[in-house]
Coordinates of C-alpha atoms in Angstrom, one line a residue:
M246 CA 0.0 0.0 0.0
A247 CA 2.9 2.3 0.7
S248 CA 4.3 2.0 -2.8
K249 CA 0.9 2.4 -4.3
S250 CA 0.3 5.6 -2.3
L251 CA 3.7 7.0 -3.5
T252 CA 2.8 6.2 -7.0
Q253 CA -0.6 7.9 -6.6
V254 CA 1.1 11.0 -5.2
L255 CA 3.7 11.3 -7.9
F256 CA 1.5 10.5 -11.0
R257 CA -2.0 11.6 -10.2
C258 CA -2.6 15.3 -11.0
K259 CA -5.1 17.5 -12.6
P260 CA -5.5 17.6 -16.4
L261 CA -3.1 19.9 -18.2
V262 CA -4.9 22.9 -19.7
I263 CA -3.3 25.0 -22.5
F264 CA -5.3 27.9 -23.9
G265 CA -8.4 26.7 -22.3
R266 CA -8.2 23.2 -23.8
P267 CA -7.4 20.1 -21.8
V268 CA -4.3 18.2 -23.0
A269 CA -3.5 14.6 -22.1
R270 CA -0.4 14.1 -19.9
P271 CA 2.2 11.6 -21.0
M272 CA 2.3 8.5 -18.8
L273 CA 5.6 8.1 -16.9
R274 CA 7.3 4.9 -15.6
P275 CA 6.4 4.6 -11.8
F276 CA 9.2 4.4 -9.2
S277 CA 8.3 0.8 -8.2
S278 CA 9.0 -2.7 -9.2
A279 CA 5.3 -3.5 -9.7
P280 CA 3.9 -3.8 -13.2
Q281 CA 2.7 -0.6 -14.8
S282 CA -0.9 -1.9 -14.9
L283 CA -0.9 -2.4 -11.2
A284 CA 0.8 0.9 -10.5
Q285 CA -1.9 3.1 -12.0
P286 CA -3.6 5.3 -9.4
S287 CA -7.3 5.1 -8.7
S288 CA -9.6 7.8 -10.1
S289 CA -11.0 8.6 -6.7
F290 CA -7.7 10.0 -5.2
D291 CA -6.5 13.4 -6.2
P292 CA -3.8 14.7 -3.8
L293 CA -3.2 17.9 -5.7
G294 CA -6.8 18.7 -5.7
A295 CA -6.7 19.2 -2.0
I296 CA -4.0 22.0 -2.4
E297 CA -5.7 25.3 -2.6
E298 CA -3.7 28.1 -4.3
K299 CA -3.8 31.5 -2.7
P300 CA -5.6 34.0 -4.9
W301 CA -3.7 36.9 -6.2
E302 CA -4.4 39.8 -3.9
F303 CA -2.0 42.3 -5.4
D304 CA 0.2 42.0 -2.2
D305 CA 3.5 41.5 -4.0
I306 CA 5.7 43.5 -6.5
S307 CA 6.3 42.6 -10.1
S308 CA 9.3 40.9 -11.6
A309 CA 10.7 44.3 -12.6
G310 CA 10.4 45.4 -9.0
H311 CA 12.3 42.3 -7.8
A312 CA 15.0 43.1 -10.3
E313 CA 15.3 46.6 -9.0
L314 CA 15.6 45.3 -5.5
D315 CA 18.4 42.9 -6.6
Q316 CA 20.3 45.9 -8.0
H317 CA 19.7 47.8 -4.8
R318 CA 21.1 44.9 -2.7
E319 CA 24.1 44.6 -4.9
A320 CA 24.8 48.3 -4.6
R321 CA 24.5 48.1 -0.8
E322 CA 26.9 45.1 -0.8
Y323 CA 29.6 47.1 -2.6
A324 CA 28.9 50.1 -0.3
R325 CA 29.5 47.9 2.7
I326 CA 32.7 46.7 1.2
A327 CA 33.9 50.2 0.5
A328 CA 32.9 51.4 4.0
Y329 CA 34.3 48.5 6.1
E330 CA 36.7 46.4 4.1
M331 CA 38.5 48.8 1.7
P332 CA 39.9 50.9 4.6
L333 CA 41.7 47.8 5.9
L334 CA 43.9 47.8 2.7
A335 CA 45.6 51.0 4.0
Q336 CA 47.9 48.9 6.1
Y337 CA 49.4 47.4 2.9
A338 CA 50.1 50.8 1.3
Q339 CA 53.7 51.6 0.3
P340 CA 55.3 54.9 -0.4
F341 CA 55.9 55.8 -4.1
K342 CA 59.5 55.5 -5.2
L343 CA 60.8 57.1 -8.4
P344 CA 62.2 54.6 -10.9
T345 CA 65.9 54.3 -11.0
Q346 CA 68.1 54.9 -14.0
E347 CA 68.2 51.1 -14.7
Q348 CA 64.4 50.9 -14.8
I349 CA 63.9 52.6 -18.2
L350 CA 60.8 50.6 -19.3
R351 CA 57.3 51.5 -18.1
F352 CA 54.4 49.1 -18.5
R353 CA 50.8 50.0 -18.3
Y354 CA 48.1 47.4 -17.6
T355 CA 44.3 47.6 -17.7
T356 CA 41.9 45.9 -15.3
Y357 CA 38.1 45.8 -15.2
M358 CA 37.8 44.8 -11.5
G359 CA 37.3 41.1 -12.1
E360 CA 35.1 41.3 -15.2
K361 CA 36.0 39.6 -18.4
H362 CA 37.0 42.0 -21.2
P363 CA 38.9 41.5 -24.4
S364 CA 41.3 44.4 -23.6
E365 CA 42.1 43.1 -20.1
S366 CA 45.2 41.3 -21.3
K367 CA 46.6 44.3 -23.2
V368 CA 50.0 45.6 -22.1
V369 CA 51.5 49.0 -23.2
M370 CA 55.2 49.6 -23.0
E371 CA 56.9 53.0 -23.4
F372 CA 60.5 54.2 -23.1
T373 CA 62.7 57.1 -24.2
T374 CA 65.4 56.5 -26.7
K375 CA 67.9 58.7 -24.8
D376 CA 67.8 56.3 -21.8
L377 CA 68.9 53.3 -23.9
G378 CA 72.5 54.5 -24.0
L379 CA 72.9 54.2 -27.8
E380 CA 75.2 55.9 -30.2
P381 CA 73.6 58.8 -32.2
I382 CA 73.6 56.7 -35.4
S383 CA 72.1 53.7 -33.6
R384 CA 69.5 55.9 -31.9
R385 CA 68.4 57.4 -35.3
K386 CA 68.1 54.0 -36.8
L387 CA 66.0 52.9 -33.8
I388 CA 63.7 55.9 -34.3
K389 CA 63.3 55.0 -38.0
L390 CA 62.5 51.4 -37.1
A391 CA 59.9 52.5 -34.5
G392 CA 58.1 54.5 -37.2
A393 CA 54.7 55.8 -36.2
R394 CA 55.2 54.5 -32.6
Y395 CA 57.7 57.3 -31.9
N396 CA 56.7 60.6 -30.4
P397 CA 59.3 63.2 -31.4
E398 CA 58.0 65.8 -29.0
K399 CA 58.5 63.7 -25.8
D400 CA 61.1 61.3 -27.3
L401 CA 58.8 58.3 -26.3
V402 CA 58.3 55.0 -28.1
Y403 CA 54.9 53.4 -27.5
M404 CA 54.4 49.7 -28.1
S405 CA 51.4 47.5 -27.1
C406 CA 50.5 43.9 -27.4
E407 CA 47.2 42.0 -26.8
I408 CA 47.7 38.9 -29.0
F409 CA 48.1 36.5 -26.0
E410 CA 45.6 35.6 -23.3
T411 CA 47.6 36.7 -20.2
Q412 CA 49.3 40.0 -19.4
A413 CA 52.5 38.2 -18.5
Q414 CA 52.8 36.7 -22.0
N415 CA 52.2 40.0 -23.7
K416 CA 54.7 41.7 -21.5
R417 CA 57.3 39.1 -22.3
Y418 CA 56.6 39.5 -26.0
L419 CA 57.2 43.3 -25.8
S420 CA 60.4 42.7 -23.9
D421 CA 61.7 40.3 -26.5
L422 CA 60.6 42.6 -29.3
L423 CA 62.6 45.5 -27.8
D424 CA 65.7 43.2 -27.6
K425 CA 65.4 42.5 -31.3
L426 CA 65.0 46.2 -32.0
L427 CA 68.1 47.1 -30.0
A428 CA 70.1 44.3 -31.7
E429 CA 69.0 45.6 -35.1
A430 CA 69.8 49.2 -34.2
K431 CA 73.3 48.3 -33.1
D432 CA 73.9 46.4 -36.3
L433 CA 75.5 49.1 -38.5
T434 CA 76.0 47.1 -41.6
D435 CA 73.0 49.0 -42.8
D436 CA 72.7 52.3 -40.9
F437 CA 69.6 53.6 -42.7
E438 CA 71.3 56.9 -43.2
D439 CA 69.9 57.2 -46.7
I440 CA 66.4 57.1 -45.2
P441 CA 65.2 60.5 -43.8
L442 CA 63.3 60.8 -40.5
D443 CA 59.6 60.9 -41.2
F444 CA 57.3 62.5 -38.5
R445 CA 54.2 63.0 -40.6
H446 CA 52.2 60.7 -38.3
F447 CA 52.9 63.2 -35.5
E448 CA 52.4 66.4 -37.4
K449 CA 48.9 65.3 -38.6
K450 CA 47.7 65.4 -35.0
F451 CA 48.5 69.1 -34.6
T452 CA 47.7 70.4 -38.1
V453 CA 45.3 73.3 -38.0
K454 CA 42.1 72.4 -39.7
P455 CA 41.0 74.8 -42.4
K456 CA 38.2 77.1 -41.3
F457 CA 35.3 78.5 -43.3
P458 CA 36.2 82.0 -44.5
V459 CA 34.3 84.8 -42.7
E460 CA 33.7 86.5 -46.1
W461 CA 31.8 83.5 -47.3
R462 CA 29.3 83.4 -44.5
M463 CA 25.7 84.1 -45.5
T464 CA 24.4 87.3 -44.1
K465 CA 21.2 89.2 -44.6
R466 CA 22.9 91.8 -46.8
R467 CA 24.6 89.1 -48.9
R468 CA 21.3 87.2 -49.2
E469 CA 19.6 90.3 -50.5
A470 CA 22.5 91.0 -53.0
L471 CA 22.3 87.5 -54.3
K472 CA 18.5 87.8 -54.7
E473 CA 18.9 91.0 -56.7
M474 CA 21.6 89.4 -58.9
R475 CA 19.3 86.5 -59.7
M476 CA 16.4 88.9 -60.5
Q477 CA 18.6 90.9 -62.9
H478 CA 19.9 87.7 -64.5
M479 CA 16.3 86.5 -65.1
G480 CA 15.3 89.9 -66.4
A481 CA 18.1 90.0 -68.9
R482 CA 16.8 86.8 -70.4

């Protein structure tokens, strides 16, 4: 009787109604070792019929309201972190120290506070050519090899990499690329002296854009003069 009651509770329910029409429910295999013919519940037992659903009394908010509450809870959670946990990080603060003369490379990283972003692995490296200790001819060759990555105003070379998945790999790639550039700049079998320095990529950023001449602006007097010229031209025809 116990197994039969369990089967009745699991498989006896009200007819499924879709768009106002009753739909037959598929028969499922009962959780018992008895044959399926013996496991069918009786038509007089309806356990779900005894459960009465509470009618909607407009005493709850909508789904949009619950979503707004979730955002409010998340904001309060971060506010508690900022108020109670972030100040504890002050004990790990270290005073800023200027880079030494041996630390000529500067790397810049980007973080999105734990969120996944395609630019999160990007690393930017910059350095000045005068800090590399190169000969003048080798320095000029390095500037020519850097091309549009060189800023002549600040004597800075910018290089970036985001082809690898991690920041450490991109940083290592930039470091290896700089070693290759230095080796090529110091190789004076071809000193590139026949190639002039080209800074057009930098000059375009500061080129003054042409402005519309003041004499060409349409004023009331000019509009009347043009109207009179058109009338005279039409009268001449």
